[in-house]
Structures are given as structure tokens and as C-alpha cells.
mmCIF file of C-alpha atoms and ligand atoms in Angstrom:
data_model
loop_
_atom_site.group_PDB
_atom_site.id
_atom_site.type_symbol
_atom_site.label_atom_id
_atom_site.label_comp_id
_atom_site.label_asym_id
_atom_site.label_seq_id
_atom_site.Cartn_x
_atom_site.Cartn_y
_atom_site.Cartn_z
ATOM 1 C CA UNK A 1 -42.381 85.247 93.882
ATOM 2 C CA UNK A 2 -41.946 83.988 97.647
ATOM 3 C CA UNK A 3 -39.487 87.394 98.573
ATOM 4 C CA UNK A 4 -40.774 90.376 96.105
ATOM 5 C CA UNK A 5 -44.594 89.489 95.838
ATOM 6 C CA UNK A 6 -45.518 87.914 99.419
ATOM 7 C CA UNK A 7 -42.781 88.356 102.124
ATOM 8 C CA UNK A 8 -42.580 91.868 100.807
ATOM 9 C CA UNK A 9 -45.843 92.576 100.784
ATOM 10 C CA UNK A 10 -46.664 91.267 104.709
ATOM 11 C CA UNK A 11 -47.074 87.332 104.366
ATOM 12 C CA UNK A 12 -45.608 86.422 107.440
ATOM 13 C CA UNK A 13 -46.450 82.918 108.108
ATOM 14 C CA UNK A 14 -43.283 80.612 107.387
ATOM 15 C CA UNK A 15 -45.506 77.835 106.875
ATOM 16 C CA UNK A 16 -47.582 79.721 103.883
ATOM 17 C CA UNK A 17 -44.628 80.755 102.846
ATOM 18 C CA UNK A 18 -42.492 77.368 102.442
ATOM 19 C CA UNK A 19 -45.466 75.729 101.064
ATOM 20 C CA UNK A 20 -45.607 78.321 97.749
ATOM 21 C CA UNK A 21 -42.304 78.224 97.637
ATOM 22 C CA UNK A 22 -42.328 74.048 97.243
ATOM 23 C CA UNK A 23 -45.593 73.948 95.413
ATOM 24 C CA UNK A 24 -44.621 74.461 91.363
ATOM 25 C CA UNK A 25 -47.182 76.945 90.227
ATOM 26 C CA UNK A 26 -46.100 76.782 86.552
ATOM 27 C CA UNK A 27 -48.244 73.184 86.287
ATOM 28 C CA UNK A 28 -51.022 74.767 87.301
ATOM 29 C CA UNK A 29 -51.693 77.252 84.645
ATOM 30 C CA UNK A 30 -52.986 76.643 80.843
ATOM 31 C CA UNK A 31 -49.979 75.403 78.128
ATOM 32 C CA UNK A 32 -48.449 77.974 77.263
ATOM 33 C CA UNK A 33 -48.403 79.987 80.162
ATOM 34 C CA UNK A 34 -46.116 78.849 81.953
ATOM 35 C CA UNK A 35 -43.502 81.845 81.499
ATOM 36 C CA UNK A 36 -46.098 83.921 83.593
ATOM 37 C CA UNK A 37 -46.594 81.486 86.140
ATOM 38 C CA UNK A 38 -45.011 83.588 88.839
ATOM 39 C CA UNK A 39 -46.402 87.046 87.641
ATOM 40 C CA UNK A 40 -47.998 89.132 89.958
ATOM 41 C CA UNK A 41 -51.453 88.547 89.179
ATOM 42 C CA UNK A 42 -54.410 86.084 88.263
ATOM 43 C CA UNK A 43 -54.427 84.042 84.636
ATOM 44 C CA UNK A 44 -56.975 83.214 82.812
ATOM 45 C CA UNK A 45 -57.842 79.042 82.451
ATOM 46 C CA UNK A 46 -60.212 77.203 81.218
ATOM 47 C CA UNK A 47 -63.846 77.579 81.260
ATOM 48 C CA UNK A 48 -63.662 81.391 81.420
ATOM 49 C CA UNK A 49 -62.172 81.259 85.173
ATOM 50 C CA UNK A 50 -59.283 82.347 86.449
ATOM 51 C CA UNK A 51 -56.180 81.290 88.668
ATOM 52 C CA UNK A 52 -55.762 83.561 91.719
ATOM 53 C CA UNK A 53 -52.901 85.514 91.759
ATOM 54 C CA UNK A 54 -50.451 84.508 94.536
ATOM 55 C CA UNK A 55 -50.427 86.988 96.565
ATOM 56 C CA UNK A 56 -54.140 86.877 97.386
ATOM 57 C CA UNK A 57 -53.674 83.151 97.759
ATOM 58 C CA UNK A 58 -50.977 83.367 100.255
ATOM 59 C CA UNK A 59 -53.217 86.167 102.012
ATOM 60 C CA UNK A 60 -56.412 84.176 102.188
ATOM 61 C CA UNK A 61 -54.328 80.906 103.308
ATOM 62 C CA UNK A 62 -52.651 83.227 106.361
ATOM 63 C CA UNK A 63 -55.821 84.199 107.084
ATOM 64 C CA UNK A 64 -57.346 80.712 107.926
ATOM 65 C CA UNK A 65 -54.493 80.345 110.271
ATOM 66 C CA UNK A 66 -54.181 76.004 109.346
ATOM 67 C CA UNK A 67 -52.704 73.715 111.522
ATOM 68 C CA UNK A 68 -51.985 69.800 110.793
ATOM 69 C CA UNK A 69 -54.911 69.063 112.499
ATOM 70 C CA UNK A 70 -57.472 70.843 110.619
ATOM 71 C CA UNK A 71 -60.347 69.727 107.929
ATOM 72 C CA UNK A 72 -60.607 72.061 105.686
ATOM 73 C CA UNK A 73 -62.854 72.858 103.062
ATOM 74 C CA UNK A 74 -62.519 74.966 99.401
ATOM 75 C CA UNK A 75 -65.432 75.799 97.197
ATOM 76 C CA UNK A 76 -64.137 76.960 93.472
ATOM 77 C CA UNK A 77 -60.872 74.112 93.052
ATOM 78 C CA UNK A 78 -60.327 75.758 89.103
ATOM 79 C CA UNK A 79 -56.677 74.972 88.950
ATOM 80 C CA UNK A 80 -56.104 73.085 92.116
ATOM 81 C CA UNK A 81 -53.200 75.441 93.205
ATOM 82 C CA UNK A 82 -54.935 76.688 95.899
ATOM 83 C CA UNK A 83 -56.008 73.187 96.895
ATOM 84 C CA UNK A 84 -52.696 72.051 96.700
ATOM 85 C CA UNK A 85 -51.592 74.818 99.254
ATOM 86 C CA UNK A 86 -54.391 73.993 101.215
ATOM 87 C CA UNK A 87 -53.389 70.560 101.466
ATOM 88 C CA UNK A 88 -49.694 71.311 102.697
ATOM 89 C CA UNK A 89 -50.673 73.208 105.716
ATOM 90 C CA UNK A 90 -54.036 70.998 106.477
ATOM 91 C CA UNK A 91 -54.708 67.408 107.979
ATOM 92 C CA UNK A 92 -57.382 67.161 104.925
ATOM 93 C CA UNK A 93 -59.065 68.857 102.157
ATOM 94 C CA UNK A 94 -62.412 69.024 100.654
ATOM 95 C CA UNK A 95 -62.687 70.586 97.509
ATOM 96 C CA UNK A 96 -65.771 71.365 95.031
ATOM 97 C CA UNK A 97 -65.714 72.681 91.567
ATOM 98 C CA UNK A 98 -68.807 73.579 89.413
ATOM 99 C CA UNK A 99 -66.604 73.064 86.139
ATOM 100 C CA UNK A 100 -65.871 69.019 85.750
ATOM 101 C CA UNK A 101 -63.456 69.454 82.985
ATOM 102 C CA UNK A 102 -61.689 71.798 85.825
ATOM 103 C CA UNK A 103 -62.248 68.958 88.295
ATOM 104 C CA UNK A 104 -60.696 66.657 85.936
ATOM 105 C CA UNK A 105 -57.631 68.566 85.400
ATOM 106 C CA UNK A 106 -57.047 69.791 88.887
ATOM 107 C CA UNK A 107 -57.293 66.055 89.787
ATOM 108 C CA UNK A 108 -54.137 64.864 87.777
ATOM 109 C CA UNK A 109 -52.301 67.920 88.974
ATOM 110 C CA UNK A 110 -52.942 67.034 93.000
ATOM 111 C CA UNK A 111 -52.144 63.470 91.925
ATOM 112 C CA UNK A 112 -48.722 63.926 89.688
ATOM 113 C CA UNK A 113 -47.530 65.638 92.999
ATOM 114 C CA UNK A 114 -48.263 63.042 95.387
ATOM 115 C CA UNK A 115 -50.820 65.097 97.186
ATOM 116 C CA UNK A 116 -53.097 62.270 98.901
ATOM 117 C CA UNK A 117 -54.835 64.359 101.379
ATOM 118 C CA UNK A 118 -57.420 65.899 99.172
ATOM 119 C CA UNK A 119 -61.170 64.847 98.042
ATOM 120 C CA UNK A 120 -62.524 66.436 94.961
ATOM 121 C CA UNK A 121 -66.408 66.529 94.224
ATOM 122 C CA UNK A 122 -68.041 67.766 90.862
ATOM 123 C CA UNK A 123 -70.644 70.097 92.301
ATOM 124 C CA UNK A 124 -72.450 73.449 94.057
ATOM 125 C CA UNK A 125 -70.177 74.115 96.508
ATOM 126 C CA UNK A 126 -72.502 77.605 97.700
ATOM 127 C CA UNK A 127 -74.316 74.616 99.686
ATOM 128 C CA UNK A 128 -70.604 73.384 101.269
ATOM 129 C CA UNK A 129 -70.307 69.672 101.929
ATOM 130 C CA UNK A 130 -72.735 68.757 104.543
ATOM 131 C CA UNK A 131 -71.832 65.693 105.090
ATOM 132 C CA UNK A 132 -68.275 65.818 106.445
ATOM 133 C CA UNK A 133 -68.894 69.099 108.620
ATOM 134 C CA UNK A 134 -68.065 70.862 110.641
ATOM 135 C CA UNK A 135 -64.746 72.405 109.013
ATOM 136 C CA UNK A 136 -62.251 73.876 110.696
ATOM 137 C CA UNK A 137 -61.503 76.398 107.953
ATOM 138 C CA UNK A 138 -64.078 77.439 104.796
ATOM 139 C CA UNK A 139 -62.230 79.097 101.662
ATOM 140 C CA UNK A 140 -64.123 80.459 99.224
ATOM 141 C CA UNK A 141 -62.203 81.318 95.919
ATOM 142 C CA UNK A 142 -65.311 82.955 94.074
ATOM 143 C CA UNK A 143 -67.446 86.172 94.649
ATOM 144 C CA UNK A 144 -70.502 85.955 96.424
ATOM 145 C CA UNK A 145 -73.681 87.927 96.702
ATOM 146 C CA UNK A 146 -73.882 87.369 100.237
ATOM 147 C CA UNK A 147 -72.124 85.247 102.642
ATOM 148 C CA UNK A 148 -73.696 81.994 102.370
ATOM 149 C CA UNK A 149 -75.486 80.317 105.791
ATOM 150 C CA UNK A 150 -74.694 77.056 104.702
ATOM 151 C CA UNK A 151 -71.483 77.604 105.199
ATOM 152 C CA UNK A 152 -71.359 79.439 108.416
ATOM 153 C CA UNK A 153 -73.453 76.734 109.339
ATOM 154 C CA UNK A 154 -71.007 74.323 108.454
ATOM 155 C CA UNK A 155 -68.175 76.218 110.756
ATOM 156 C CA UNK A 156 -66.709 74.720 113.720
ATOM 157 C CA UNK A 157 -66.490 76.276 116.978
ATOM 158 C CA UNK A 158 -63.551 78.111 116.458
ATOM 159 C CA UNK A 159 -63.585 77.780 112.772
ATOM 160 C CA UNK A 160 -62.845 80.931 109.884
ATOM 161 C CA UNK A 161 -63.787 81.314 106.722
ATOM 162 C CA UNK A 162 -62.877 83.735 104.229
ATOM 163 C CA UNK A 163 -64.890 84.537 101.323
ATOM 164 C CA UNK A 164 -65.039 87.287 98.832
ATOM 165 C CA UNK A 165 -68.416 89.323 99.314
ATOM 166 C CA UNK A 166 -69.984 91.803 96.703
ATOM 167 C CA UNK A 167 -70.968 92.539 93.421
ATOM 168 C CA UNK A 168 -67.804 91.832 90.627
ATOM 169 C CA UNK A 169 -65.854 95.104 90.267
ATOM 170 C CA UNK A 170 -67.048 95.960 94.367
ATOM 171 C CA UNK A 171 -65.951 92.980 96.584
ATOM 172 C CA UNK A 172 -64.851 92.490 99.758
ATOM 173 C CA UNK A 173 -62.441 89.517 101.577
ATOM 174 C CA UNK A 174 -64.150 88.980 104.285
ATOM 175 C CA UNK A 175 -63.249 86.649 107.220
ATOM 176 C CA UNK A 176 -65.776 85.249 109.273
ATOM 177 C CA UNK A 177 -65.142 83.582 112.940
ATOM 178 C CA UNK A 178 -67.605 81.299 114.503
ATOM 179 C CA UNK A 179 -66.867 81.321 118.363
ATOM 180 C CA UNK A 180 -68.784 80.397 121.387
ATOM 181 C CA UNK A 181 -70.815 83.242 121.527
ATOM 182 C CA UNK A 182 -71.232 83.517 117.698
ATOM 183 C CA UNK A 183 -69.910 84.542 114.422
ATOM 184 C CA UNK A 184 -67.499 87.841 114.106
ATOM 185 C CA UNK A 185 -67.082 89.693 110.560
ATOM 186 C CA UNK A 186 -64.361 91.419 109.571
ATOM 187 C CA UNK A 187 -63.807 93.213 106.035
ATOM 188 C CA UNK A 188 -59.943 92.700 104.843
ATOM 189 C CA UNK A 189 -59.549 94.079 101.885
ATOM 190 C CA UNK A 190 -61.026 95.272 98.327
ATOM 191 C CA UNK A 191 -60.804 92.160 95.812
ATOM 192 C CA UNK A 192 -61.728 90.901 92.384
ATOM 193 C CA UNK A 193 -63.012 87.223 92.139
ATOM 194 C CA UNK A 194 -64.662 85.228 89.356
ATOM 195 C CA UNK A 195 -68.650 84.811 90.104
ATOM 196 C CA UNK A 196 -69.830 81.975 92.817
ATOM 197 C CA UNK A 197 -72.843 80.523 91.011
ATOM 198 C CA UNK A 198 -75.482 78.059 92.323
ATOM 199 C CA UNK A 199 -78.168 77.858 94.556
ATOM 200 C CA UNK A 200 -76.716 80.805 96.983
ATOM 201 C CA UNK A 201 -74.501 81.997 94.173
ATOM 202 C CA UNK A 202 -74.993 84.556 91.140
ATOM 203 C CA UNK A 203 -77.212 83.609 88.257
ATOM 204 C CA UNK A 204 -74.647 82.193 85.500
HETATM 205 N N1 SAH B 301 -58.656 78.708 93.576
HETATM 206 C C1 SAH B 301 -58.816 78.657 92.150
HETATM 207 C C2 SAH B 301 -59.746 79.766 91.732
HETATM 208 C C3 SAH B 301 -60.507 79.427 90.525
HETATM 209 S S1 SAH B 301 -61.670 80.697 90.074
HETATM 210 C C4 SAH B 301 -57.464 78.821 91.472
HETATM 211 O O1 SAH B 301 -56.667 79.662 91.951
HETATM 212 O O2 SAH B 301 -57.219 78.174 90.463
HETATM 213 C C5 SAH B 301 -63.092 80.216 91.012
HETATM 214 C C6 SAH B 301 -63.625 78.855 90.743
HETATM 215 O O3 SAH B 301 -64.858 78.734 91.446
HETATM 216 C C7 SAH B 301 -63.943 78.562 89.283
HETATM 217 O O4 SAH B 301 -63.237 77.425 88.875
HETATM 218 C C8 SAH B 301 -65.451 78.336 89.274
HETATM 219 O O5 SAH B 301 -65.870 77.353 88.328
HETATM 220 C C9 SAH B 301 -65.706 77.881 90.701
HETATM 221 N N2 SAH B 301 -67.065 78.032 91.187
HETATM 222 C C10 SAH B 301 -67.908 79.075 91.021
HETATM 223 N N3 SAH B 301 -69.075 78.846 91.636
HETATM 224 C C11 SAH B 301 -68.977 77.617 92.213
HETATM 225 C C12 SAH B 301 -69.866 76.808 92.997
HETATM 226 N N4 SAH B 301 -71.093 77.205 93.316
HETATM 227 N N5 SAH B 301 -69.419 75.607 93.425
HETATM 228 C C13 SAH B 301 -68.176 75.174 93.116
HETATM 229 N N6 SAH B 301 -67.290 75.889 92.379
HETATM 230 C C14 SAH B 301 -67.692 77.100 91.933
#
């Protein structure tokens, strides 16, 4: 998965790519599955949501360019693989899922692995986590309408965020950049994501 489906492909932070390469991706997806664990594309999981497929993973981690010292924060946990990526290349995570049964399950995942540099919250992340801005780095792992202010508000100086943007079937990965003088947009490339819902999120 590491050579033929990221390195291959343009993925060329070491650190992205030693962390999916030690992360076990086959204990993230549903019973069963786990023979298409490192298949080029998303899978479905519970509560009609999806796991990302790695490549776009490993793309929207690069993007964030993490250090040790950042906080970062995820809205859409659903599996926890990309939280548990998140939390290899980060100083800590915050993560919200709408789905608790996800929660729940993503929780013992993070936990069997010894991961203790992550909070999980039940919840609407389309609001972000107020109270432990500003983040360093924003990852959104669901489709949204529009990019949401709350979470541009919630941006460090500094800070990026990447977010799918668009209606499902025409969305875009966009990365956002707050600096001194503002925030810079920049389109990346075409994507499909499950739906962001609440309050700046799709109807459900
Ligand atoms: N990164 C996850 C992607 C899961 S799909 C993985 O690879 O496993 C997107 C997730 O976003 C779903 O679990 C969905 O329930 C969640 N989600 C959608 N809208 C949300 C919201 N407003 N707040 C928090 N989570 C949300």
C-alpha cells in the first residue's frame, strides 16, 4: 500500500509515509473486511459511512504539513484510522464524531494501540471545538456545503485546514491557510466524501 498506492502516486513526506506504514489498517475496517484493508479505495462501515481510502488520507495528512508540536483537530473520527495517523505525526488530537456507536468503536481501536494522545467527543463537529482553539491544523473528513467559519475561526496564525467542499458527486479538497494578513484558498483536487451534517453541515 505504502510503495504502489502512495509513494507512487506523489506522497512524499517520510513521516506520512512511516506512520501508514506502522499504523495496521486492517483493525480499522468492519469484520470481515479485513482482506481489503489495503485496497485502493474507501470501505463501507458502520452507520452508512465510509473509511477513506488511503491514498486520500495520506494526501490530506501531507497537506496539513504536522509537526510534534502541533494541536490538531478532526471532525468525522468514523473509523479512527485517520485519527490514529493524525496522532503519530501531532503533539495532540481532537476528534468529533456525530455517530456514538462510531465513537465507541474508534475509541477501543486508538486505545488497543496505545495511542494516548487523542480526545474523542460525541458531537457536531461543523461548529469545531471552541474550547481548546486555536488549532494548528483542521481536517475535515466529510463534504461540506461551504467551508465552515467556525472553523476558520478556530485557525491559528499559520494554521491549514483541509476540507472537502461541494455538493456529493462535485467536491473539492480544499486547503485553507490562515496567515497574518488572512486566509488563502486553494482547490487540490476533485473528491468524493460522505455528507458533513449539523448546524453548518447538510440536512441528514
Ligand atoms: N476519517 C474517517 C472518515 C469517516 S466518514 C475514516 O477514514 O474512517 C466521515 C465521518 O464524518 C462519518 O463517520 C460521519 O458520521 C462524520 N460526520 C459527518 N458530519 C459530522 C459532524 N457534523 N460532526 C462530526 N462528525 C461528522
Amino acid at each position: 500500500m505504502v510503495a504502489e498506492q502512495l509513494a507512487a502516486r506523489g506522497i512524499r513526506s517520510e513521516a506520512v509515509l512511516s506512520a501508514m506504514g506502522w499504523i495496521p489498517r486492517e483493525r480499522f475496517v468492519p469484520p470481515g473486511q479485513q482482506s481489503s484493508a489495503y485496497g485502493d479505495g474507501a470501505l463501507p462501515i458502520d452507520c452508512l459511512q465510509t473509511i477513506s481510502q488511503p491514498y486520500m488520507v495520506a494526501r490530506m495528512t501531507e497537506l496539513l504539513g504536522l509537526t510534534r508540536e502541533h494541536r490538531v483537530l478532526e471532525i468525522g473520527t468514523g473509523s479512527g484510522y485517520q485519527t490514529a495517523i493524525l496522532a503519530c505525526l501531532g503533539r495532540h488530537v481532537y476528534s468529533i464524531e456525530w455517530h456514538l456507536k462510531l465513537l465507541t468503536l474508534a475509541a477501543a481501536r486508538l486505545e488497543a494501540l496505545g495511542l494516548r494522545n487523542i480526545t474523542l467527543r460525541c458531537g457536531d463537529g461543523s461548529l469545531g471545538w471552541p474550547e481548546q482553539a486555536p488549532f494548528n491544523a483542521i481536517l475535515v473528513t466529510a463534504g461540506a456545503p461551504v467551508v465552515p467559519s467556525a472553523l476558520t475561526e478556530q485557525l491559528a496564525v499559520g494554521g491549514r485546514l483541509v476540507i472537502p467542499v461541494g455538493p456529493v458527486g462535485d467536491q473539492t479538497l480544499v486547503l485553507v491557510r490562515r496567515t497574518e494578513g488572512g486566509l488563502k484558498t486553494e482547490d487540490i483536487l476533485k473528491c468524493r466524501f460522505v455528507k458533513l451534517v449539523g448546524a453548518a453541515g447538510w440536512r441528514e
